[in-house]
Amino acid sequence: MAWQLLRENSPRGEFARRRVAVLTAAVLFLGGLLVAIGLGRVVEVAVILAAVGAAGFAAVHVLRRPGRLPRPDLAPVRRHAKRGAVRARDLGTRVARDVQPAVSGFVERATTKARSTDWHGWPYAGAASPVAPPEAQHRRAVELNARGAQLRSEGRPDQAAEQHRQALAIFRRLGDRKGEAPTLNSLALALEAAGDTDAAVERFEQAITILHNDGDELHEGRVIANLGFTMLRHGEDDQARRLLETALDKLDPESRTAQQVVEQLRRAS
């Protein structure tokens, strides 16, 4: 049907031939543009197909049956093709001159960035493990501690302890003693809940030492109270009482921890 329409010597046939001429010019234009910016290999097949289509279109008119149709006017085809080729050449030249350097620079920067970051967006330190900026590491440690506290409240102390160990490693790498001490306290609570009392006591004592050296009596009192409660739960009543009395001297009398200590001492007396 389309073939017959193209051969038809009528306004419809002329319109169809002009449409094919415009399409051919457009294909040549795009092919010339892509070749100009260095993508000729990508469109090699498309260009060949366009050339075959153009040749077939010409054959319809050149190899027509004598006497059936007058020779069609191929001037519009030639004009469109020539105009498209000139525009493709000019535009391709401008793209190659103005756009391609910018695109190349962007690709180079993106490639460099991709090679220098991991999937978290943290820069690599050579070929070693990824090292995040200090702010991101601190935020990660806080998240780990929060996750550990949640796991402990859900009755999964072993998993909670692992979260706190990871947070502790980060704080120690950063030299963040204010983060290290409460993490040791949380790790001790998880270890005690998991049944490892000796390891828990050791972590409590490490936290107390850090807070005492830093002069942070309020938090030191809280950790001492936690250690006292631990001793009390394991039958060390005398030691627990001494620890709770020491903690009470350091705590805010209005705090919840202080009220718990007072209540526990009242029961023990």
mmCIF file with all atom_site columns, C-alpha atoms in Angstrom, residues 127-253:
data_model
loop_
_atom_site.group_PDB
_atom_site.id
_atom_site.type_symbol
_atom_site.label_atom_id
_atom_site.label_alt_id
_atom_site.label_comp_id
_atom_site.label_asym_id
_atom_site.label_entity_id
_atom_site.label_seq_id
_atom_site.pdbx_PDB_ins_code
_atom_site.Cartn_x
_atom_site.Cartn_y
_atom_site.Cartn_z
_atom_site.occupancy
_atom_site.B_iso_or_equiv
_atom_site.pdbx_formal_charge
_atom_site.auth_seq_id
_atom_site.auth_comp_id
_atom_site.auth_asym_id
_atom_site.auth_atom_id
_atom_site.pdbx_PDB_model_num
ATOM 1   C CA . ALA A 1 127 ? 43.132 0.230   49.122  1.00 0.00 ? 127 ALA A CA 1
ATOM 2   C CA . ALA A 1 128 ? 42.212 -0.147  52.803  1.00 0.00 ? 128 ALA A CA 1
ATOM 3   C CA . SER A 1 129 ? 38.745 -0.213  54.338  1.00 0.00 ? 129 SER A CA 1
ATOM 4   C CA . PRO A 1 130 ? 36.574 2.865   53.805  1.00 0.00 ? 130 PRO A CA 1
ATOM 5   C CA . VAL A 1 131 ? 37.077 5.629   56.352  1.00 0.00 ? 131 VAL A CA 1
ATOM 6   C CA . ALA A 1 132 ? 34.195 8.028   56.857  1.00 0.00 ? 132 ALA A CA 1
ATOM 7   C CA . PRO A 1 133 ? 34.554 11.654  57.907  1.00 0.00 ? 133 PRO A CA 1
ATOM 8   C CA . PRO A 1 134 ? 34.598 12.067  61.722  1.00 0.00 ? 134 PRO A CA 1
ATOM 9   C CA . GLU A 1 135 ? 31.057 13.459  61.780  1.00 0.00 ? 135 GLU A CA 1
ATOM 10  C CA . ALA A 1 136 ? 29.708 10.456  59.878  1.00 0.00 ? 136 ALA A CA 1
ATOM 11  C CA . GLN A 1 137 ? 31.640 8.029   62.088  1.00 0.00 ? 137 GLN A CA 1
ATOM 12  C CA . HIS A 1 138 ? 30.296 9.683   65.238  1.00 0.00 ? 138 HIS A CA 1
ATOM 13  C CA . ARG A 1 139 ? 26.753 9.535   63.882  1.00 0.00 ? 139 ARG A CA 1
ATOM 14  C CA . ARG A 1 140 ? 27.224 5.861   63.030  1.00 0.00 ? 140 ARG A CA 1
ATOM 15  C CA . ALA A 1 141 ? 28.456 5.084   66.564  1.00 0.00 ? 141 ALA A CA 1
ATOM 16  C CA . VAL A 1 142 ? 25.438 6.817   68.094  1.00 0.00 ? 142 VAL A CA 1
ATOM 17  C CA . GLU A 1 143 ? 23.151 4.775   65.850  1.00 0.00 ? 143 GLU A CA 1
ATOM 18  C CA . LEU A 1 144 ? 24.894 1.559   66.878  1.00 0.00 ? 144 LEU A CA 1
ATOM 19  C CA . ASN A 1 145 ? 24.451 2.385   70.567  1.00 0.00 ? 145 ASN A CA 1
ATOM 20  C CA . ALA A 1 146 ? 20.774 3.162   70.032  1.00 0.00 ? 146 ALA A CA 1
ATOM 21  C CA . ARG A 1 147 ? 20.343 -0.126  68.199  1.00 0.00 ? 147 ARG A CA 1
ATOM 22  C CA . GLY A 1 148 ? 22.162 -1.957  70.991  1.00 0.00 ? 148 GLY A CA 1
ATOM 23  C CA . ALA A 1 149 ? 19.887 -0.455  73.644  1.00 0.00 ? 149 ALA A CA 1
ATOM 24  C CA . GLN A 1 150 ? 16.842 -1.504  71.624  1.00 0.00 ? 150 GLN A CA 1
ATOM 25  C CA . LEU A 1 151 ? 18.129 -5.060  71.255  1.00 0.00 ? 151 LEU A CA 1
ATOM 26  C CA . ARG A 1 152 ? 18.810 -5.292  74.997  1.00 0.00 ? 152 ARG A CA 1
ATOM 27  C CA . SER A 1 153 ? 15.273 -4.128  75.782  1.00 0.00 ? 153 SER A CA 1
ATOM 28  C CA . GLU A 1 154 ? 13.998 -6.834  73.405  1.00 0.00 ? 154 GLU A CA 1
ATOM 29  C CA . GLY A 1 155 ? 15.878 -9.530  75.313  1.00 0.00 ? 155 GLY A CA 1
ATOM 30  C CA . ARG A 1 156 ? 18.735 -9.997  72.829  1.00 0.00 ? 156 ARG A CA 1
ATOM 31  C CA . PRO A 1 157 ? 21.776 -8.997  74.920  1.00 0.00 ? 157 PRO A CA 1
ATOM 32  C CA . ASP A 1 158 ? 24.370 -10.841 72.814  1.00 0.00 ? 158 ASP A CA 1
ATOM 33  C CA . GLN A 1 159 ? 23.385 -8.918  69.694  1.00 0.00 ? 159 GLN A CA 1
ATOM 34  C CA . ALA A 1 160 ? 23.182 -5.727  71.737  1.00 0.00 ? 160 ALA A CA 1
ATOM 35  C CA . ALA A 1 161 ? 26.730 -6.242  73.003  1.00 0.00 ? 161 ALA A CA 1
ATOM 36  C CA . GLU A 1 162 ? 27.989 -6.609  69.431  1.00 0.00 ? 162 GLU A CA 1
ATOM 37  C CA . GLN A 1 163 ? 26.414 -3.294  68.463  1.00 0.00 ? 163 GLN A CA 1
ATOM 38  C CA . HIS A 1 164 ? 28.054 -1.569  71.437  1.00 0.00 ? 164 HIS A CA 1
ATOM 39  C CA . ARG A 1 165 ? 31.440 -3.131  70.616  1.00 0.00 ? 165 ARG A CA 1
ATOM 40  C CA . GLN A 1 166 ? 31.282 -1.660  67.129  1.00 0.00 ? 166 GLN A CA 1
ATOM 41  C CA . ALA A 1 167 ? 30.343 1.745   68.531  1.00 0.00 ? 167 ALA A CA 1
ATOM 42  C CA . LEU A 1 168 ? 33.164 1.515   71.065  1.00 0.00 ? 168 LEU A CA 1
ATOM 43  C CA . ALA A 1 169 ? 35.708 0.786   68.339  1.00 0.00 ? 169 ALA A CA 1
ATOM 44  C CA . ILE A 1 170 ? 34.574 3.896   66.443  1.00 0.00 ? 170 ILE A CA 1
ATOM 45  C CA . PHE A 1 171 ? 34.736 6.181   69.481  1.00 0.00 ? 171 PHE A CA 1
ATOM 46  C CA . ARG A 1 172 ? 38.201 4.898   70.362  1.00 0.00 ? 172 ARG A CA 1
ATOM 47  C CA . ARG A 1 173 ? 39.395 5.437   66.804  1.00 0.00 ? 173 ARG A CA 1
ATOM 48  C CA . LEU A 1 174 ? 38.127 8.998   66.993  1.00 0.00 ? 174 LEU A CA 1
ATOM 49  C CA . GLY A 1 175 ? 39.645 9.543   70.449  1.00 0.00 ? 175 GLY A CA 1
ATOM 50  C CA . ASP A 1 176 ? 36.165 10.533  71.674  1.00 0.00 ? 176 ASP A CA 1
ATOM 51  C CA . ARG A 1 177 ? 36.266 9.853   75.428  1.00 0.00 ? 177 ARG A CA 1
ATOM 52  C CA . LYS A 1 178 ? 32.856 11.414  75.989  1.00 0.00 ? 178 LYS A CA 1
ATOM 53  C CA . GLY A 1 179 ? 31.400 8.842   73.639  1.00 0.00 ? 179 GLY A CA 1
ATOM 54  C CA . GLU A 1 180 ? 33.608 6.006   74.862  1.00 0.00 ? 180 GLU A CA 1
ATOM 55  C CA . ALA A 1 181 ? 32.526 6.127   78.531  1.00 0.00 ? 181 ALA A CA 1
ATOM 56  C CA . PRO A 1 182 ? 28.739 5.813   78.037  1.00 0.00 ? 182 PRO A CA 1
ATOM 57  C CA . THR A 1 183 ? 29.343 3.144   75.386  1.00 0.00 ? 183 THR A CA 1
ATOM 58  C CA . LEU A 1 184 ? 31.371 1.122   77.894  1.00 0.00 ? 184 LEU A CA 1
ATOM 59  C CA . ASN A 1 185 ? 28.498 1.499   80.358  1.00 0.00 ? 185 ASN A CA 1
ATOM 60  C CA . SER A 1 186 ? 25.971 0.271   77.767  1.00 0.00 ? 186 SER A CA 1
ATOM 61  C CA . LEU A 1 187 ? 28.248 -2.606  76.773  1.00 0.00 ? 187 LEU A CA 1
ATOM 62  C CA . ALA A 1 188 ? 28.562 -3.604  80.440  1.00 0.00 ? 188 ALA A CA 1
ATOM 63  C CA . LEU A 1 189 ? 24.781 -3.667  80.856  1.00 0.00 ? 189 LEU A CA 1
ATOM 64  C CA . ALA A 1 190 ? 24.455 -5.882  77.764  1.00 0.00 ? 190 ALA A CA 1
ATOM 65  C CA . LEU A 1 191 ? 27.213 -8.223  78.939  1.00 0.00 ? 191 LEU A CA 1
ATOM 66  C CA . GLU A 1 192 ? 25.616 -8.581  82.357  1.00 0.00 ? 192 GLU A CA 1
ATOM 67  C CA . ALA A 1 193 ? 22.262 -9.352  80.757  1.00 0.00 ? 193 ALA A CA 1
ATOM 68  C CA . ALA A 1 194 ? 24.046 -11.982 78.641  1.00 0.00 ? 194 ALA A CA 1
ATOM 69  C CA . GLY A 1 195 ? 25.467 -13.582 81.794  1.00 0.00 ? 195 GLY A CA 1
ATOM 70  C CA . ASP A 1 196 ? 29.086 -12.421 81.464  1.00 0.00 ? 196 ASP A CA 1
ATOM 71  C CA . THR A 1 197 ? 29.343 -10.627 84.795  1.00 0.00 ? 197 THR A CA 1
ATOM 72  C CA . ASP A 1 198 ? 33.153 -10.449 84.973  1.00 0.00 ? 198 ASP A CA 1
ATOM 73  C CA . ALA A 1 199 ? 33.373 -8.737  81.558  1.00 0.00 ? 199 ALA A CA 1
ATOM 74  C CA . ALA A 1 200 ? 30.553 -6.406  82.585  1.00 0.00 ? 200 ALA A CA 1
ATOM 75  C CA . VAL A 1 201 ? 32.335 -5.344  85.772  1.00 0.00 ? 201 VAL A CA 1
ATOM 76  C CA . GLU A 1 202 ? 35.516 -4.704  83.805  1.00 0.00 ? 202 GLU A CA 1
ATOM 77  C CA . ARG A 1 203 ? 33.671 -2.395  81.355  1.00 0.00 ? 203 ARG A CA 1
ATOM 78  C CA . PHE A 1 204 ? 31.951 -0.547  84.214  1.00 0.00 ? 204 PHE A CA 1
ATOM 79  C CA . GLU A 1 205 ? 35.319 0.081   85.843  1.00 0.00 ? 205 GLU A CA 1
ATOM 80  C CA . GLN A 1 206 ? 36.831 1.345   82.568  1.00 0.00 ? 206 GLN A CA 1
ATOM 81  C CA . ALA A 1 207 ? 33.967 3.791   82.146  1.00 0.00 ? 207 ALA A CA 1
ATOM 82  C CA . ILE A 1 208 ? 34.285 4.980   85.753  1.00 0.00 ? 208 ILE A CA 1
ATOM 83  C CA . THR A 1 209 ? 38.020 5.626   85.279  1.00 0.00 ? 209 THR A CA 1
ATOM 84  C CA . ILE A 1 210 ? 37.436 7.727   82.161  1.00 0.00 ? 210 ILE A CA 1
ATOM 85  C CA . LEU A 1 211 ? 34.661 9.788   83.759  1.00 0.00 ? 211 LEU A CA 1
ATOM 86  C CA . HIS A 1 212 ? 36.643 10.292  86.975  1.00 0.00 ? 212 HIS A CA 1
ATOM 87  C CA . ASN A 1 213 ? 39.679 11.531  85.035  1.00 0.00 ? 213 ASN A CA 1
ATOM 88  C CA . ASP A 1 214 ? 37.461 13.888  83.058  1.00 0.00 ? 214 ASP A CA 1
ATOM 89  C CA . GLY A 1 215 ? 35.844 15.232  86.223  1.00 0.00 ? 215 GLY A CA 1
ATOM 90  C CA . ASP A 1 216 ? 32.342 14.240  85.084  1.00 0.00 ? 216 ASP A CA 1
ATOM 91  C CA . GLU A 1 217 ? 30.893 13.338  88.493  1.00 0.00 ? 217 GLU A CA 1
ATOM 92  C CA . LEU A 1 218 ? 27.273 13.183  87.367  1.00 0.00 ? 218 LEU A CA 1
ATOM 93  C CA . HIS A 1 219 ? 27.851 10.474  84.766  1.00 0.00 ? 219 HIS A CA 1
ATOM 94  C CA . GLU A 1 220 ? 30.432 8.810   86.974  1.00 0.00 ? 220 GLU A CA 1
ATOM 95  C CA . GLY A 1 221 ? 27.750 8.471   89.659  1.00 0.00 ? 221 GLY A CA 1
ATOM 96  C CA . ARG A 1 222 ? 25.368 6.818   87.220  1.00 0.00 ? 222 ARG A CA 1
ATOM 97  C CA . VAL A 1 223 ? 27.932 4.217   86.156  1.00 0.00 ? 223 VAL A CA 1
ATOM 98  C CA . ILE A 1 224 ? 28.925 3.545   89.784  1.00 0.00 ? 224 ILE A CA 1
ATOM 99  C CA . ALA A 1 225 ? 25.248 3.027   90.579  1.00 0.00 ? 225 ALA A CA 1
ATOM 100 C CA . ASN A 1 226 ? 24.945 0.541   87.699  1.00 0.00 ? 226 ASN A CA 1
ATOM 101 C CA . LEU A 1 227 ? 27.968 -1.322  89.009  1.00 0.00 ? 227 LEU A CA 1
ATOM 102 C CA . GLY A 1 228 ? 26.444 -1.303  92.502  1.00 0.00 ? 228 GLY A CA 1
ATOM 103 C CA . PHE A 1 229 ? 23.181 -2.743  91.215  1.00 0.00 ? 229 PHE A CA 1
ATOM 104 C CA . THR A 1 230 ? 25.145 -5.442  89.401  1.00 0.00 ? 230 THR A CA 1
ATOM 105 C CA . MET A 1 231 ? 27.020 -6.411  92.562  1.00 0.00 ? 231 MET A CA 1
ATOM 106 C CA . LEU A 1 232 ? 23.763 -6.480  94.461  1.00 0.00 ? 232 LEU A CA 1
ATOM 107 C CA . ARG A 1 233 ? 22.146 -8.821  91.941  1.00 0.00 ? 233 ARG A CA 1
ATOM 108 C CA . HIS A 1 234 ? 25.077 -11.209 92.306  1.00 0.00 ? 234 HIS A CA 1
ATOM 109 C CA . GLY A 1 235 ? 25.051 -11.341 96.096  1.00 0.00 ? 235 GLY A CA 1
ATOM 110 C CA . GLU A 1 236 ? 27.912 -8.894  96.803  1.00 0.00 ? 236 GLU A CA 1
ATOM 111 C CA . ASP A 1 237 ? 25.826 -6.936  99.293  1.00 0.00 ? 237 ASP A CA 1
ATOM 112 C CA . ASP A 1 238 ? 28.610 -5.129  101.188 1.00 0.00 ? 238 ASP A CA 1
ATOM 113 C CA . GLN A 1 239 ? 30.445 -4.021  98.072  1.00 0.00 ? 239 GLN A CA 1
ATOM 114 C CA . ALA A 1 240 ? 27.161 -3.064  96.430  1.00 0.00 ? 240 ALA A CA 1
ATOM 115 C CA . ARG A 1 241 ? 26.200 -0.879  99.393  1.00 0.00 ? 241 ARG A CA 1
ATOM 116 C CA . ARG A 1 242 ? 29.536 0.964   99.320  1.00 0.00 ? 242 ARG A CA 1
ATOM 117 C CA . LEU A 1 243 ? 29.192 1.586   95.611  1.00 0.00 ? 243 LEU A CA 1
ATOM 118 C CA . LEU A 1 244 ? 25.611 2.843   95.921  1.00 0.00 ? 244 LEU A CA 1
ATOM 119 C CA . GLU A 1 245 ? 26.560 5.232   98.732  1.00 0.00 ? 245 GLU A CA 1
ATOM 120 C CA . THR A 1 246 ? 29.434 6.578   96.630  1.00 0.00 ? 246 THR A CA 1
ATOM 121 C CA . ALA A 1 247 ? 27.131 6.999   93.658  1.00 0.00 ? 247 ALA A CA 1
ATOM 122 C CA . LEU A 1 248 ? 24.568 8.882   95.758  1.00 0.00 ? 248 LEU A CA 1
ATOM 123 C CA . ASP A 1 249 ? 27.185 11.498  96.686  1.00 0.00 ? 249 ASP A CA 1
ATOM 124 C CA . LYS A 1 250 ? 27.779 12.241  93.009  1.00 0.00 ? 250 LYS A CA 1
ATOM 125 C CA . LEU A 1 251 ? 24.232 12.081  91.636  1.00 0.00 ? 251 LEU A CA 1
ATOM 126 C CA . ASP A 1 252 ? 21.659 14.832  91.340  1.00 0.00 ? 252 ASP A CA 1
ATOM 127 C CA . PRO A 1 253 ? 19.299 14.153  94.286  1.00 0.00 ? 253 PRO A CA 1
#
